Amino acid sequence: MPVEQHNLVNTDLHIAAQNDIQAVAAWLAEYQDSPQTLKSYRREAERLLLWLSRENKQLNHVDREILRQFENFLMDPQPSEYWVGPTKPRHHPNWRPFRGGLSPASRRQSLVILQGLFDWLVEAGWVSRNPFKLMRDKSRRLNNQIQRIERYFERELWEWLWQWINQPPHEQSSRALYEHARRRFIFAFAYLLAPRISEMANTQMLDFQQSEGRWWWVVVGKGSKLARIPVPDDMLTCLRQWRGALGLPGLPEHQEQSPVIRALDKQRRISDNQLYRLIKGAFTDAAEALEAQNGKPAYISALRQATPHWLRHTSITHQAQSGVSLRYLAESARHARLDTTTRYLHSEEAEWHREQQRHRLGGTAPKARIEPL
């Protein structure tokens, strides 16, 4: 599915670009230090460029009506045989940019990203306007800060999932036992420290460090920012158990330079994509197990649609529900803005719900004497 390149002459350019592809590439270059952000931004920009090419349009043609058409397209990419297909490597002939139509949350996220793209292109002199500014309901759809985090596992579901993960494997071969131990550690790591998928995949043993008797996880996160996160005792226990499965003693030594999460050879690190697939596979297996137990349909559905990032959302949400203060929660989550962290706070909703229970149909409030009319 090639993207046609369209030349555009602009004397007020502030970037070295000859066509839309090069202009978007210049924007993406700003995110080279954030691999996961770059990956998601590239995906949304590529979808837009492919659609514009198919419509024989360029970025500077996009107005409010074209943007409306693109929104509808994201909801239902047609013709489906051209746009939709199973996961394939990017250069595979059967690669397609969509697995299916995007959900409302995914469409909103796509528009948020593309709004930022157009803001940048206006400043770069590549386009003259940002059509997203014309959206009447822009604040509802494009301001992600006002959206509460809903893509997480309720505590009851998480407790079932953790119990399920800890069940011994049916097969007792060395490989099955190793894969079981690895899956258990991955989920413990994800829940207790709230890493992003790339941070977890890239963690080295030396990133777990002890200082004055306390253990910390040192991580280079989004935007190449260095952070130091307290390691809870449960995480230390799981780390010891995982190192035992790797044939390693106790807790990491000083400057022990080796990957934490490893391939089947117990030596090589696994890639972000491999880790992603391991977690998604666990969700699928868990959904089937819960369905066999006649579990709640909503929980089964949550497991089927969950992505690995749900574990980060779950970790932060459950920490908030456990009473971790907003200040420390923001530090652990490594959010640049405090209002990002507040999206995980559901305490006001719970309090509101409790208060609302005072409003009854009758029988709980003092009865006033009703005078005859």
Short mmCIF file of C-alpha atoms in Angstrom, two decimals:
data_model
loop_
_atom_site.label_atom_id
_atom_site.label_comp_id
_atom_site.label_asym_id
_atom_site.label_seq_id
_atom_site.Cartn_x
_atom_site.Cartn_y
_atom_site.Cartn_z
CA MET A 1 0.00 0.00 0.00
CA PRO A 2 2.37 2.75 -1.15
CA VAL A 3 1.81 6.39 -0.27
CA GLU A 4 2.11 8.74 -3.22
CA GLN A 5 4.50 11.63 -2.76
CA HIS A 6 3.17 15.06 -3.66
CA ASN A 7 5.54 17.95 -4.13
CA LEU A 8 4.59 21.28 -2.57
CA VAL A 9 6.38 24.62 -2.96
CA ASN A 10 6.28 26.95 0.04
CA THR A 11 8.63 29.88 0.46
CA ASP A 12 7.91 30.17 4.22
CA LEU A 13 9.06 26.66 5.09
CA HIS A 14 11.00 26.05 8.30
CA ILE A 15 11.74 22.38 7.53
CA ALA A 16 13.64 20.64 4.75
CA ALA A 17 10.77 18.77 3.10
CA GLN A 18 9.67 18.31 -0.49
CA ASN A 19 6.44 16.35 0.08
CA ASP A 20 3.94 15.31 2.75
CA ILE A 21 5.87 12.18 3.66
CA GLN A 22 9.05 14.14 4.36
CA ALA A 23 7.12 16.75 6.34
CA VAL A 24 5.56 14.09 8.55
CA ALA A 25 8.94 12.37 8.89
CA ALA A 26 10.38 15.65 10.19
CA TRP A 27 7.62 15.77 12.81
CA LEU A 28 8.22 12.16 13.82
CA ALA A 29 11.95 12.85 14.18
CA GLU A 30 11.07 14.97 17.22
CA TYR A 31 10.09 11.75 19.03
CA GLN A 32 13.16 9.62 18.29
CA ASP A 33 13.99 9.46 22.01
CA SER A 34 10.57 8.01 22.89
CA PRO A 35 10.24 4.70 20.98
CA GLN A 36 6.70 3.86 22.08
CA THR A 37 5.41 7.38 21.39
CA LEU A 38 7.14 7.32 18.01
CA LYS A 39 5.52 4.00 17.17
CA SER A 40 1.97 5.15 17.97
CA TYR A 41 2.43 8.55 16.30
CA ARG A 42 3.83 6.93 13.15
CA ARG A 43 0.86 4.56 12.98
CA GLU A 44 -1.73 7.36 13.13
CA ALA A 45 0.14 9.62 10.70
CA GLU A 46 0.59 6.75 8.26
CA ARG A 47 -3.12 5.96 8.34
CA LEU A 48 -3.94 9.56 7.50
CA LEU A 49 -1.38 9.75 4.68
CA LEU A 50 -2.58 6.47 3.18
CA TRP A 51 -6.20 7.61 3.28
CA LEU A 52 -5.36 11.00 1.75
CA SER A 53 -3.41 9.27 -1.02
CA ARG A 54 -6.37 7.00 -1.71
CA GLU A 55 -8.60 10.11 -1.89
CA ASN A 56 -6.02 11.87 -4.11
CA LYS A 57 -5.55 14.64 -1.55
CA GLN A 58 -2.66 16.21 0.33
CA LEU A 59 -2.25 17.49 3.87
CA ASN A 60 -2.88 21.09 2.84
CA HIS A 61 -6.25 20.02 1.39
CA VAL A 62 -7.59 18.87 4.76
CA ASP A 63 -10.50 21.03 5.88
CA ARG A 64 -13.37 20.45 8.30
CA GLU A 65 -15.39 18.38 5.83
CA ILE A 66 -12.44 16.17 4.87
CA LEU A 67 -11.68 15.71 8.56
CA ARG A 68 -15.28 14.60 9.14
CA GLN A 69 -14.92 12.05 6.35
CA PHE A 70 -11.71 10.79 7.90
CA GLU A 71 -13.43 10.39 11.30
CA ASN A 72 -16.10 8.23 9.67
CA PHE A 73 -13.40 6.26 7.91
CA LEU A 74 -11.64 5.49 11.22
CA MET A 75 -14.91 4.09 12.51
CA ASP A 76 -15.35 1.77 9.51
CA PRO A 77 -12.37 1.52 7.11
CA GLN A 78 -13.74 0.63 3.68
CA PRO A 79 -13.15 -1.20 1.44
CA SER A 80 -12.21 -3.59 4.22
CA GLU A 81 -10.14 -5.87 1.98
CA TYR A 82 -7.86 -2.92 1.26
CA TRP A 83 -7.60 -1.54 4.81
CA VAL A 84 -8.25 -4.36 7.29
CA GLY A 85 -6.29 -7.53 7.95
CA PRO A 86 -4.49 -9.65 10.56
CA THR A 87 -1.26 -8.57 12.19
CA LYS A 88 1.66 -8.83 9.74
CA PRO A 89 5.16 -7.32 9.53
CA ARG A 90 5.07 -3.83 8.05
CA HIS A 91 6.65 -4.85 4.72
CA HIS A 92 4.61 -8.06 4.29
CA PRO A 93 2.41 -7.95 1.15
CA ASN A 94 -0.67 -8.75 3.29
CA TRP A 95 0.01 -6.00 5.82
CA ARG A 96 -2.95 -3.70 6.46
CA PRO A 97 -3.08 -0.56 8.62
CA PHE A 98 -6.18 -1.65 10.60
CA ARG A 99 -7.28 -4.73 12.50
CA GLY A 100 -10.82 -3.35 12.37
CA GLY A 101 -12.76 -0.15 12.93
CA LEU A 102 -11.49 1.95 15.83
CA SER A 103 -13.39 2.25 19.10
CA PRO A 104 -14.50 5.72 20.30
CA ALA A 105 -11.51 5.91 22.67
CA SER A 106 -9.08 4.89 19.90
CA ARG A 107 -10.60 7.38 17.46
CA ARG A 108 -10.26 10.11 20.05
CA GLN A 109 -6.62 9.21 20.64
CA SER A 110 -5.96 9.23 16.89
CA LEU A 111 -7.45 12.71 16.59
CA VAL A 112 -5.44 13.95 19.57
CA ILE A 113 -2.23 12.80 17.88
CA LEU A 114 -3.15 14.24 14.50
CA GLN A 115 -4.17 17.55 16.04
CA GLY A 116 -0.63 17.79 17.40
CA LEU A 117 0.75 16.91 13.98
CA PHE A 118 -1.17 19.74 12.33
CA ASP A 119 -0.18 22.22 15.05
CA TRP A 120 3.44 21.38 14.28
CA LEU A 121 2.95 21.54 10.50
CA VAL A 122 1.39 25.01 10.81
CA GLU A 123 4.42 26.23 12.77
CA ALA A 124 6.70 24.58 10.22
CA GLY A 125 4.96 26.44 7.41
CA TRP A 126 3.90 23.25 5.65
CA VAL A 127 0.14 23.84 5.98
CA SER A 128 -1.69 27.11 6.48
CA ARG A 129 -4.32 26.01 9.00
CA ASN A 130 -5.25 23.35 11.54
CA PRO A 131 -8.74 22.02 10.70
CA PHE A 132 -9.06 20.48 14.17
CA LYS A 133 -9.57 24.01 15.54
CA LEU A 134 -12.97 24.08 13.81
CA MET A 135 -14.38 21.16 15.78
CA ARG A 136 -17.30 22.47 17.80
CA ASP A 137 -17.04 19.63 20.33
CA LYS A 138 -13.25 19.69 20.28
CA SER A 139 -12.94 19.96 24.08
CA ARG A 140 -14.91 16.73 24.55
CA ARG A 141 -13.15 14.68 21.92
CA LEU A 142 -9.63 16.04 21.82
CA ASN A 143 -8.85 16.86 25.42
CA ASN A 144 -7.73 13.54 26.82
CA GLN A 145 -7.06 15.11 30.20
CA ILE A 146 -10.76 15.16 31.03
CA GLN A 147 -11.23 11.49 30.24
CA ARG A 148 -11.20 9.18 33.25
CA ILE A 149 -9.14 6.02 32.94
CA GLU A 150 -11.55 3.15 32.35
CA ARG A 151 -9.24 0.61 30.70
CA TYR A 152 -8.18 -1.22 33.83
CA PHE A 153 -9.13 -4.38 35.69
CA GLU A 154 -11.47 -4.02 38.64
CA ARG A 155 -9.91 -5.34 41.82
CA GLU A 156 -12.10 -8.46 41.88
CA LEU A 157 -11.03 -9.35 38.35
CA TRP A 158 -7.36 -8.65 39.08
CA GLU A 159 -7.47 -10.91 42.16
CA TRP A 160 -8.98 -13.70 40.08
CA LEU A 161 -6.40 -13.14 37.33
CA TRP A 162 -3.46 -13.24 39.76
CA GLN A 163 -4.82 -16.43 41.34
CA TRP A 164 -5.20 -17.96 37.87
CA ILE A 165 -1.64 -17.00 36.90
CA ASN A 166 -0.31 -18.69 40.03
CA GLN A 167 -1.95 -22.04 39.27
CA PRO A 168 0.72 -24.67 38.44
CA PRO A 169 0.93 -25.57 34.75
CA HIS A 170 -0.68 -28.83 33.64
CA GLU A 171 2.53 -29.86 31.92
CA GLN A 172 5.55 -30.29 34.19
CA SER A 173 8.31 -30.12 31.57
CA SER A 174 11.23 -27.78 32.21
CA ARG A 175 10.04 -25.45 29.44
CA ALA A 176 6.47 -25.30 30.77
CA LEU A 177 7.69 -24.56 34.30
CA TYR A 178 10.02 -21.85 33.00
CA GLU A 179 7.29 -20.20 30.92
CA HIS A 180 4.95 -20.31 33.91
CA ALA A 181 7.55 -18.65 36.14
CA ARG A 182 8.21 -16.01 33.48
CA ARG A 183 4.53 -15.21 33.01
CA ARG A 184 4.08 -14.90 36.78
CA PHE A 185 7.03 -12.52 37.10
CA ILE A 186 5.91 -10.38 34.15
CA PHE A 187 2.47 -9.84 35.67
CA ALA A 188 3.93 -9.15 39.12
CA PHE A 189 6.37 -6.63 37.63
CA ALA A 190 3.60 -4.94 35.62
CA TYR A 191 1.22 -4.70 38.56
CA LEU A 192 3.64 -3.70 41.31
CA LEU A 193 5.78 -1.13 39.44
CA ALA A 194 3.46 0.08 36.62
CA PRO A 195 6.10 0.01 33.85
CA ARG A 196 5.42 0.77 30.22
CA ILE A 197 5.95 -2.25 27.97
CA SER A 198 9.27 -0.96 26.56
CA GLU A 199 10.57 -0.13 30.04
CA MET A 200 9.84 -3.64 31.27
CA ALA A 201 11.43 -5.29 28.23
CA ASN A 202 14.59 -3.18 28.56
CA THR A 203 15.09 -3.55 32.32
CA GLN A 204 18.47 -4.93 33.38
CA MET A 205 19.31 -6.61 36.69
CA LEU A 206 21.49 -3.61 37.55
CA ASP A 207 18.40 -1.40 37.39
CA PHE A 208 17.33 -2.86 40.75
CA GLN A 209 19.54 -1.03 43.22
CA GLN A 210 19.83 -0.94 47.00
CA SER A 211 20.46 2.25 48.94
CA GLU A 212 20.48 2.49 52.75
CA GLY A 213 18.66 -0.81 53.01
CA ARG A 214 15.92 0.16 50.57
CA TRP A 215 15.48 -1.23 47.05
CA TRP A 216 14.72 0.98 44.08
CA TRP A 217 13.96 0.41 40.42
CA VAL A 218 15.92 2.85 38.26
CA VAL A 219 14.28 3.40 34.88
CA VAL A 220 14.78 5.64 31.86
CA GLY A 221 11.22 6.30 30.80
CA LYS A 222 9.22 8.38 28.37
CA GLY A 223 11.14 11.36 27.04
CA SER A 224 14.44 9.82 28.25
CA LYS A 225 13.62 10.89 31.82
CA LEU A 226 15.46 9.08 34.59
CA ALA A 227 13.35 7.99 37.57
CA ARG A 228 13.86 5.98 40.75
CA ILE A 229 10.82 4.02 41.97
CA PRO A 230 10.51 2.33 45.39
CA VAL A 231 10.36 -1.47 45.11
CA PRO A 232 7.70 -3.03 47.40
CA ASP A 233 8.50 -6.19 49.35
CA ASP A 234 6.19 -8.32 47.18
CA MET A 235 8.24 -7.33 44.15
CA LEU A 236 11.47 -8.35 45.86
CA THR A 237 9.92 -11.74 46.67
CA CYS A 238 8.85 -12.23 43.04
CA LEU A 239 12.27 -11.12 41.80
CA ARG A 240 13.99 -13.69 44.03
CA GLN A 241 11.68 -16.42 42.73
CA TRP A 242 12.26 -15.40 39.12
CA ARG A 243 16.03 -15.35 39.57
CA GLY A 244 15.72 -18.85 41.02
CA ALA A 245 14.01 -19.96 37.81
CA LEU A 246 16.94 -18.44 35.90
CA GLY A 247 19.44 -20.31 38.08
CA LEU A 248 20.59 -17.11 39.79
CA PRO A 249 20.98 -16.58 43.53
CA GLY A 250 19.04 -14.11 45.69
CA LEU A 251 18.70 -10.50 44.58
CA PRO A 252 20.80 -8.72 41.92
CA GLU A 253 24.42 -7.91 42.66
CA HIS A 254 25.83 -4.42 42.23
CA GLN A 255 26.08 -3.56 38.50
CA GLU A 256 24.84 -7.00 37.41
CA GLN A 257 24.52 -6.35 33.69
CA SER A 258 22.06 -8.86 32.27
CA PRO A 259 18.43 -8.68 31.10
CA VAL A 260 15.68 -9.30 33.62
CA ILE A 261 13.01 -10.79 31.32
CA ARG A 262 14.59 -13.40 29.08
CA ALA A 263 13.92 -15.69 26.15
CA LEU A 264 13.69 -19.48 26.41
CA ASP A 265 17.48 -19.80 26.41
CA LYS A 266 17.49 -17.90 29.74
CA GLN A 267 20.12 -15.55 28.34
CA ARG A 268 18.78 -13.19 25.67
CA ARG A 269 16.34 -10.39 26.40
CA ILE A 270 12.98 -10.44 24.67
CA SER A 271 11.78 -7.60 22.46
CA ASP A 272 8.93 -5.21 23.18
CA ASN A 273 6.78 -7.02 20.62
CA GLN A 274 7.53 -10.45 22.09
CA LEU A 275 6.60 -9.20 25.55
CA TYR A 276 3.43 -7.63 24.17
CA ARG A 277 2.41 -10.94 22.60
CA LEU A 278 3.17 -12.90 25.78
CA ILE A 279 0.86 -10.68 27.81
CA LYS A 280 -1.88 -10.64 25.16
CA GLY A 281 -1.67 -14.43 24.98
CA ALA A 282 -2.11 -14.64 28.75
CA PHE A 283 -5.21 -12.43 28.55
CA THR A 284 -6.69 -14.70 25.87
CA ASP A 285 -5.98 -17.84 27.91
CA ALA A 286 -7.41 -16.21 31.03
CA ALA A 287 -10.60 -15.17 29.21
CA GLU A 288 -11.14 -18.76 28.06
CA ALA A 289 -10.53 -20.06 31.59
CA LEU A 290 -12.95 -17.56 33.12
CA GLU A 291 -15.55 -18.36 30.49
CA ALA A 292 -15.22 -22.07 31.34
CA GLN A 293 -15.91 -21.13 34.97
CA ASN A 294 -19.05 -19.19 33.95
CA GLY A 295 -17.46 -15.94 35.11
CA LYS A 296 -18.99 -12.52 34.72
CA PRO A 297 -19.48 -11.70 31.02
CA ALA A 298 -18.15 -8.16 31.60
CA TYR A 299 -14.92 -9.57 33.05
CA ILE A 300 -14.52 -12.05 30.18
CA SER A 301 -15.04 -9.20 27.71
CA ALA A 302 -12.48 -7.03 29.54
CA LEU A 303 -9.85 -9.76 29.30
CA ARG A 304 -10.51 -10.27 25.59
CA GLN A 305 -10.14 -6.59 24.71
CA ALA A 306 -7.34 -5.75 27.16
CA THR A 307 -3.89 -4.69 25.97
CA PRO A 308 -0.70 -4.89 28.06
CA HIS A 309 -1.05 -1.18 28.87
CA TRP A 310 -4.15 -2.06 30.90
CA LEU A 311 -1.79 -3.51 33.50
CA ARG A 312 -0.16 -0.10 33.98
CA HIS A 313 -3.60 1.50 34.28
CA THR A 314 -4.63 -1.21 36.75
CA SER A 315 -1.51 -0.72 38.87
CA ILE A 316 -1.90 3.05 39.13
CA THR A 317 -5.66 2.85 39.76
CA HIS A 318 -5.30 0.24 42.50
CA GLN A 319 -2.50 2.21 44.14
CA ALA A 320 -4.81 5.23 44.25
CA GLN A 321 -7.63 3.11 45.69
CA SER A 322 -5.23 1.77 48.34
CA GLY A 323 -4.59 5.30 49.58
CA VAL A 324 -1.21 6.12 48.00
CA SER A 325 -1.03 9.92 48.07
CA LEU A 326 -1.39 11.83 44.80
CA ARG A 327 2.12 13.24 45.13
CA TYR A 328 3.83 9.85 45.36
CA LEU A 329 1.44 8.28 42.88
CA ALA A 330 2.44 10.85 40.27
CA GLU A 331 6.12 10.16 40.98
CA SER A 332 5.68 6.39 40.65
CA ALA A 333 3.65 6.76 37.45
CA ARG A 334 6.23 9.25 36.12
CA HIS A 335 3.57 11.62 34.84
CA ALA A 336 4.79 15.02 33.67
CA ARG A 337 1.50 16.63 34.74
CA LEU A 338 -0.39 16.07 37.98
CA ASP A 339 -3.75 16.27 36.22
CA THR A 340 -2.74 13.17 34.22
CA THR A 341 -2.53 11.24 37.50
CA THR A 342 -5.89 12.53 38.72
CA ARG A 343 -7.53 10.68 35.83
CA TYR A 344 -6.85 7.49 37.81
CA LEU A 345 -8.64 8.71 40.95
CA HIS A 346 -12.07 7.16 41.32
CA SER A 347 -12.48 8.05 45.00
CA GLU A 348 -14.80 10.95 44.30
CA GLU A 349 -17.05 8.70 42.23
CA ALA A 350 -17.22 6.17 45.08
CA GLU A 351 -17.98 8.89 47.62
CA TRP A 352 -20.62 10.40 45.34
CA HIS A 353 -22.23 6.98 44.94
CA ARG A 354 -22.30 6.45 48.74
CA GLU A 355 -23.81 9.90 49.29
CA GLN A 356 -26.46 9.27 46.65
CA GLN A 357 -27.71 6.25 48.58
CA ARG A 358 -29.20 8.66 51.12
CA HIS A 359 -31.77 9.59 48.50
CA ARG A 360 -34.53 6.98 48.94
CA LEU A 361 -38.11 6.50 47.81
CA GLY A 362 -39.35 6.54 51.40
CA GLY A 363 -39.10 5.17 54.88
CA THR A 364 -35.74 6.70 55.86
CA ALA A 365 -36.53 10.42 56.28
CA PRO A 366 -38.83 11.91 58.95
CA LYS A 367 -42.38 11.98 57.67
CA ALA A 368 -43.87 15.43 57.47
CA ARG A 369 -47.50 15.86 58.47
CA ILE A 370 -49.55 16.25 55.33
CA GLU A 371 -52.37 18.73 55.76
CA PRO A 372 -55.58 18.12 53.82
CA LEU A 373 -56.10 20.37 50.84
#
